[in-house]
PDB file of C-alpha atoms and ligand atoms in Angstrom:
ATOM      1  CA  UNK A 200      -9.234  12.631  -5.232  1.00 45.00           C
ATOM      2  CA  UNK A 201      -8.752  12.843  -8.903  1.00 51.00           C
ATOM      3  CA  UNK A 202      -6.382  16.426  -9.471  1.00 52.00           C
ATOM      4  CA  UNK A 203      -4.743  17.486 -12.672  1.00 50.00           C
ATOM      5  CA  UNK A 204      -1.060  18.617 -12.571  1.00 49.00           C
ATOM      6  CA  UNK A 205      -0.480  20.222 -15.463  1.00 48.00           C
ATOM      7  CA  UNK A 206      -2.722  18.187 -17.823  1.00 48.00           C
ATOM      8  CA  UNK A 207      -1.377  14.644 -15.766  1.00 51.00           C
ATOM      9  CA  UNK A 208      -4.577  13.708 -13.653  1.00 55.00           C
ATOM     10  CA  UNK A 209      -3.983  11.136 -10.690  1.00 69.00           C
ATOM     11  CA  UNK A 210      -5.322  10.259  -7.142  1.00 76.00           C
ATOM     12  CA  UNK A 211      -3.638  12.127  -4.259  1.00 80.00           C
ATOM     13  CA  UNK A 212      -4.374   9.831  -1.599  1.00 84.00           C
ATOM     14  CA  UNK A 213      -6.559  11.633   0.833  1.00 87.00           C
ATOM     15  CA  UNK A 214      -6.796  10.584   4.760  1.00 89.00           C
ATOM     16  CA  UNK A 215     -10.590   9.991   4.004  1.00 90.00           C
ATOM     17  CA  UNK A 216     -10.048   7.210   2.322  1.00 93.00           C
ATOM     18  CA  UNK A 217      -7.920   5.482   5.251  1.00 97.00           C
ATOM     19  CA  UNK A 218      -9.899   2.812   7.058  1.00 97.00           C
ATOM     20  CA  UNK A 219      -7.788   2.800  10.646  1.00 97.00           C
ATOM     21  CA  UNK A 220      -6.119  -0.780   9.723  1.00 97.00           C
ATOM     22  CA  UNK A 221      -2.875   0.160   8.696  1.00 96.00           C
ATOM     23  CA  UNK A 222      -1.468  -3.144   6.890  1.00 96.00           C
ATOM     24  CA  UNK A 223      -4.826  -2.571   4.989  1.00 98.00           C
ATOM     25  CA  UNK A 224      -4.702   1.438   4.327  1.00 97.00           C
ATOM     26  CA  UNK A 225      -0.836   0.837   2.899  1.00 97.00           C
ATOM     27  CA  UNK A 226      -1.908  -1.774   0.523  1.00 97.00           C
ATOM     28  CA  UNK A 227      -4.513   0.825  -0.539  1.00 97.00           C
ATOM     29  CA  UNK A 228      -2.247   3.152  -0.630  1.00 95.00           C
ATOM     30  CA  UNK A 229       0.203   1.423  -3.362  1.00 95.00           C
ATOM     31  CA  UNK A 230      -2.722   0.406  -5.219  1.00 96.00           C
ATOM     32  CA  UNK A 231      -3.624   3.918  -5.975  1.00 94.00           C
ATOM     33  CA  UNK A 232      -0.003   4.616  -6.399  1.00 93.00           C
ATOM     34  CA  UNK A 233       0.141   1.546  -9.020  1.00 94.00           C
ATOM     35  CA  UNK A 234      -2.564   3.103 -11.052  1.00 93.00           C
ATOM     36  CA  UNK A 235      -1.228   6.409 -10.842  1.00 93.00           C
ATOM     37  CA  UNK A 236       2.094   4.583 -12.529  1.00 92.00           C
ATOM     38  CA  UNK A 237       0.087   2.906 -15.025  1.00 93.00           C
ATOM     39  CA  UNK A 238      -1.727   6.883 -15.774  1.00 93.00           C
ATOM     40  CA  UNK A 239       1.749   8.348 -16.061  1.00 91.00           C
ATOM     41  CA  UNK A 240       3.629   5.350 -18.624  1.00 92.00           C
ATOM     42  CA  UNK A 241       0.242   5.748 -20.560  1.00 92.00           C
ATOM     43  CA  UNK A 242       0.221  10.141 -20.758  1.00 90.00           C
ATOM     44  CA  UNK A 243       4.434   9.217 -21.826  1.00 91.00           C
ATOM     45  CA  UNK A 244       3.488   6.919 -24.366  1.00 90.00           C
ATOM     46  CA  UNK A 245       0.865   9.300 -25.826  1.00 90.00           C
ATOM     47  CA  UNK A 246       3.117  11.914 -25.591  1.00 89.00           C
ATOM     48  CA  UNK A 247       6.022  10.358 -27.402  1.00 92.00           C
ATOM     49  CA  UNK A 248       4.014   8.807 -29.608  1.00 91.00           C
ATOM     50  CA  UNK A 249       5.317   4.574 -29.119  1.00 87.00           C
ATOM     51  CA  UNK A 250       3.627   2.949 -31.760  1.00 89.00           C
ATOM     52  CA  UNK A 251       3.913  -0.403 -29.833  1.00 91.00           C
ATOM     53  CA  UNK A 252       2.533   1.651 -26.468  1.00 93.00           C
ATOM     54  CA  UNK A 253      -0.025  -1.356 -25.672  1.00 93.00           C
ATOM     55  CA  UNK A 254       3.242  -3.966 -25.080  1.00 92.00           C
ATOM     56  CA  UNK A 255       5.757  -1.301 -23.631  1.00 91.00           C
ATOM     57  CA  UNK A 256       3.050  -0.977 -20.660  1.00 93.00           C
ATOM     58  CA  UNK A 257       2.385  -4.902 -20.000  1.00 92.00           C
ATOM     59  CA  UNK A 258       4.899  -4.552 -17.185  1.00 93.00           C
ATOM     60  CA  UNK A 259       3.320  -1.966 -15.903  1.00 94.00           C
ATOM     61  CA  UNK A 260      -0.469  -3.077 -16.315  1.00 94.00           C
ATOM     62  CA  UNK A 261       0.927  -6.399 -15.261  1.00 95.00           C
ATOM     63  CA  UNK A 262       2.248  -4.901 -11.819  1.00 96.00           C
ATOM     64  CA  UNK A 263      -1.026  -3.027 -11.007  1.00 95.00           C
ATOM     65  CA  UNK A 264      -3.381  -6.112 -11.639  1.00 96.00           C
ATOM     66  CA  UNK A 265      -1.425  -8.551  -9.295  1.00 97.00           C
ATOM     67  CA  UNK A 266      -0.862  -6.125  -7.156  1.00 98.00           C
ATOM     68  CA  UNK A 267      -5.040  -5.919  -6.851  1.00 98.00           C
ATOM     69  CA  UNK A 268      -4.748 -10.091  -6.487  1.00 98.00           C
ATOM     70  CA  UNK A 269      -2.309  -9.814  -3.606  1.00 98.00           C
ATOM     71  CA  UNK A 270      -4.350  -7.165  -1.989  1.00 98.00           C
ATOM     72  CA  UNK A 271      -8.046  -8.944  -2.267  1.00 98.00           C
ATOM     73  CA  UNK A 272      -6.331 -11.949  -0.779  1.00 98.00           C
ATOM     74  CA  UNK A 273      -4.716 -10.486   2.062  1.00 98.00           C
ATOM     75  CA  UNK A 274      -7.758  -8.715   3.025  1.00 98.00           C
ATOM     76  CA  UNK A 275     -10.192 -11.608   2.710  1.00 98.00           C
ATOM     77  CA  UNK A 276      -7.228 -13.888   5.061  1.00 98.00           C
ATOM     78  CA  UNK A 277      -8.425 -10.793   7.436  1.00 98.00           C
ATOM     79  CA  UNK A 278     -12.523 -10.370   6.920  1.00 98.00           C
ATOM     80  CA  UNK A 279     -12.515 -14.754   7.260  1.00 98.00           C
ATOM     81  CA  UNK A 280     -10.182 -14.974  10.023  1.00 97.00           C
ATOM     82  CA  UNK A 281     -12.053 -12.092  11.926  1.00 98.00           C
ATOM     83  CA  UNK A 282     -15.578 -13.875  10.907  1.00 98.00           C
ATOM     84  CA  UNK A 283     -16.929 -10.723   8.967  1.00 98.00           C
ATOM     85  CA  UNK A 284     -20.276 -11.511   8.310  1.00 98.00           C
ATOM     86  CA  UNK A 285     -20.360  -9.919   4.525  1.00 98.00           C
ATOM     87  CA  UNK A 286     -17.277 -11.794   3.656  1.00 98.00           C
ATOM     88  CA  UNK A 287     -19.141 -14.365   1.114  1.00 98.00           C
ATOM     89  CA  UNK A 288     -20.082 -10.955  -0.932  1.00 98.00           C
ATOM     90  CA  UNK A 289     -17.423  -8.835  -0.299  1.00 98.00           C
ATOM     91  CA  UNK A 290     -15.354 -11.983  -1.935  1.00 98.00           C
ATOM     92  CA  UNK A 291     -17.882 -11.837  -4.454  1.00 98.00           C
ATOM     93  CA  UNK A 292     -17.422  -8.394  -5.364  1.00 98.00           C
ATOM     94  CA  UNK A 293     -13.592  -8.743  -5.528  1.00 98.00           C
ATOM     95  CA  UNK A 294     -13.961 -11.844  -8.225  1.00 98.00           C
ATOM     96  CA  UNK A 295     -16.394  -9.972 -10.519  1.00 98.00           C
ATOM     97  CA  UNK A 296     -13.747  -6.906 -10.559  1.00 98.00           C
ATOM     98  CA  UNK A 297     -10.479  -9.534 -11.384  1.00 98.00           C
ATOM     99  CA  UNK A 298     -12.752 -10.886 -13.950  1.00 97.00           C
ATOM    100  CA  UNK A 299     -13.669  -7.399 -15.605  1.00 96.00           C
ATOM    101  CA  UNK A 300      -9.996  -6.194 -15.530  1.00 96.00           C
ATOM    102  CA  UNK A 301      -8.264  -9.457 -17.230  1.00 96.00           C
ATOM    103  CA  UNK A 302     -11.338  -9.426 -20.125  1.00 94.00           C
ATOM    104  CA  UNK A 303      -9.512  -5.545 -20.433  1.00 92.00           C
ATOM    105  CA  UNK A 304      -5.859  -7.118 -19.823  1.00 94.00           C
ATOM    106  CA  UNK A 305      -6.299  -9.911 -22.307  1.00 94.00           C
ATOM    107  CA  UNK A 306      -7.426  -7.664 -24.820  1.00 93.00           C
ATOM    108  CA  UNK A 307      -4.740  -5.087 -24.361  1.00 94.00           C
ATOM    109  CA  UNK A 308      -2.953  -5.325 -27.831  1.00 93.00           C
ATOM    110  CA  UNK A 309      -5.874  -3.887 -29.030  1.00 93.00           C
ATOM    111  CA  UNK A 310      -6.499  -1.185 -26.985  1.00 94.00           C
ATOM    112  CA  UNK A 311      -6.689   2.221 -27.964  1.00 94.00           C
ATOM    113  CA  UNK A 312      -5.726   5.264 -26.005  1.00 92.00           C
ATOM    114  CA  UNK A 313      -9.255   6.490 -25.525  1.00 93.00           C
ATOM    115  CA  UNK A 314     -10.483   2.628 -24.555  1.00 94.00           C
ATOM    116  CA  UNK A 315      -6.719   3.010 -22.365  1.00 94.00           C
ATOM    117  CA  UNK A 316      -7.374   5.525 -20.260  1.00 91.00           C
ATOM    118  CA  UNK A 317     -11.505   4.978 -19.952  1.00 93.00           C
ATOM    119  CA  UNK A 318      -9.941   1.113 -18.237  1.00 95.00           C
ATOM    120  CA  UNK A 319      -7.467   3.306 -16.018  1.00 93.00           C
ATOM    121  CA  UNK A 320     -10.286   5.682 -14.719  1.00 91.00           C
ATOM    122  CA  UNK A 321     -12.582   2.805 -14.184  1.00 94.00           C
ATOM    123  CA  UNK A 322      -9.717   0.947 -12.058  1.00 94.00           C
ATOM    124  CA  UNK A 323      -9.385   4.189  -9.888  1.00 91.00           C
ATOM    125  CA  UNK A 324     -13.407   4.738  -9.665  1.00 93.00           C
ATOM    126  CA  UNK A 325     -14.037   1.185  -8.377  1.00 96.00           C
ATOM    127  CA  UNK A 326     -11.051   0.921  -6.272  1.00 96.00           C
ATOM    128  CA  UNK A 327     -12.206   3.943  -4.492  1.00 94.00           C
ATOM    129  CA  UNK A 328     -15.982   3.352  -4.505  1.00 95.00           C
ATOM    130  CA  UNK A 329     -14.730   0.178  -3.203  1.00 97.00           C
ATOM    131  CA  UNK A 330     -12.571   1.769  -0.031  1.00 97.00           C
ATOM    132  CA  UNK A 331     -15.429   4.069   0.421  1.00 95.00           C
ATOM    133  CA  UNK A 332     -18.061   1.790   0.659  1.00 96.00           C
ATOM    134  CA  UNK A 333     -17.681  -1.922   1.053  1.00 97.00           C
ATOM    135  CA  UNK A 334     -14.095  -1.916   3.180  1.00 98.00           C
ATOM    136  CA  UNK A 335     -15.540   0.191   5.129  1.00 97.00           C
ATOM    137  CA  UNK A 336     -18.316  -2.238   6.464  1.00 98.00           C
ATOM    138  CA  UNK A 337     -15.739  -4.569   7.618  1.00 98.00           C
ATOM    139  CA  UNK A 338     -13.685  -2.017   9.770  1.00 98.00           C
ATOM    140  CA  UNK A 339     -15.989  -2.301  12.970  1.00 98.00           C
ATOM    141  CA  UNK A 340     -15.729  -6.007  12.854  1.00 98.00           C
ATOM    142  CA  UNK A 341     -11.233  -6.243  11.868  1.00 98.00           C
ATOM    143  CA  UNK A 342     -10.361  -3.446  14.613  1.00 97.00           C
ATOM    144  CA  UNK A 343     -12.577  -5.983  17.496  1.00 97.00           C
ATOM    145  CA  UNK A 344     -10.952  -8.923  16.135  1.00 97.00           C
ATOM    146  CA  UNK A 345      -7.486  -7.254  16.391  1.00 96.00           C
ATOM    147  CA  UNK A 346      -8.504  -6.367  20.379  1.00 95.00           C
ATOM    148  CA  UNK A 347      -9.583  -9.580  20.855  1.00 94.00           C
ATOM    149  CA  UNK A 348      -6.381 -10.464  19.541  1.00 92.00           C
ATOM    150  CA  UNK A 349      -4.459  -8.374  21.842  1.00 90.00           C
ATOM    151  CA  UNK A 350      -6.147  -8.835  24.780  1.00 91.00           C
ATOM    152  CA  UNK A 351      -5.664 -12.947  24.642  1.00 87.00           C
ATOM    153  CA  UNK A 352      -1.780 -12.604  24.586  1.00 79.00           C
TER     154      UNK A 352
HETATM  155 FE1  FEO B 161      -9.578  -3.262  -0.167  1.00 79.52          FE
HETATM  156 FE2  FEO B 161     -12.120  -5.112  -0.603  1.00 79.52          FE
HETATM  157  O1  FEO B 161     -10.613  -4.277  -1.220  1.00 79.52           O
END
């Protein structure tokens, strides 16, 4: 949910967004959180005016895209190891969105602010589009794998 505290606009994570797989939700969960810390240095930046703003957030930026790496690889170990039929596309999906956010990353020193925060509100949109929708397919199919799992042990 996108709210504005006092003119600083983030995602509260909501339960609706949690899928029942908790090593999954919690990497969701600190995505979000990771944008929401790339939102905030950006707002201070603007705020204090850093005329070198696009370097003093490559840290940051740098954090919040492997931390989407790390996440789309963990969850595709899951989909293939628990045979998830859309996995081929989901994977798909997953590449075309790296790809779009390093063109952005690569480009950085040129950003502006307004280009800035249009790349941070597309990361949230997609990321949550992305819970909302395609994760969600795979749920069914990760939960029966996990009781299969369980009940071979
Ligand atoms: Fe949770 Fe398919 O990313």
């Amino acid at each position: 949910m996108l709210n504005d505290n006092h003119g600083k606009i983030y995602i509260a994570w909501d339960s609706k967004f949690d899928l029942g797989i908790p090593v999954i939700d919690n990497q969701h969960k600190k995505l979000v959180n990771l944008c929401n810390n790339l939102y905030e240095a950006l707002m201070k930046n603007k705020a204090e005016g850093i005329p070198t703003w696009q370097s003093s957030l490559t840290d940051t930026l740098r954090e919040c895209v492997d931390y989407v790496k790390t996440h789309f690889h963990d969850e595709e170990v899951i989909m293939q190891a628990a045979g998830y039929v859309n996995y081929a596309s989901h994977k798909r999906a997953h590449e075309d969105f790296i790809y779009k956010i390093l063109e952005t990353t690569r480009e950085f020193d040129k950003a502006t602010f307004t280009t800035a925060f249009q790349f941070v509100r597309f990361l949230y949109d997609w990321i949550l589009r992305h819970i909302a929708h395609e994760d969600k397919l795979y749920v069914k199919r990760i939960q029966e794998y996990y009781r299969e799992r369980q009940s071979q042990k």
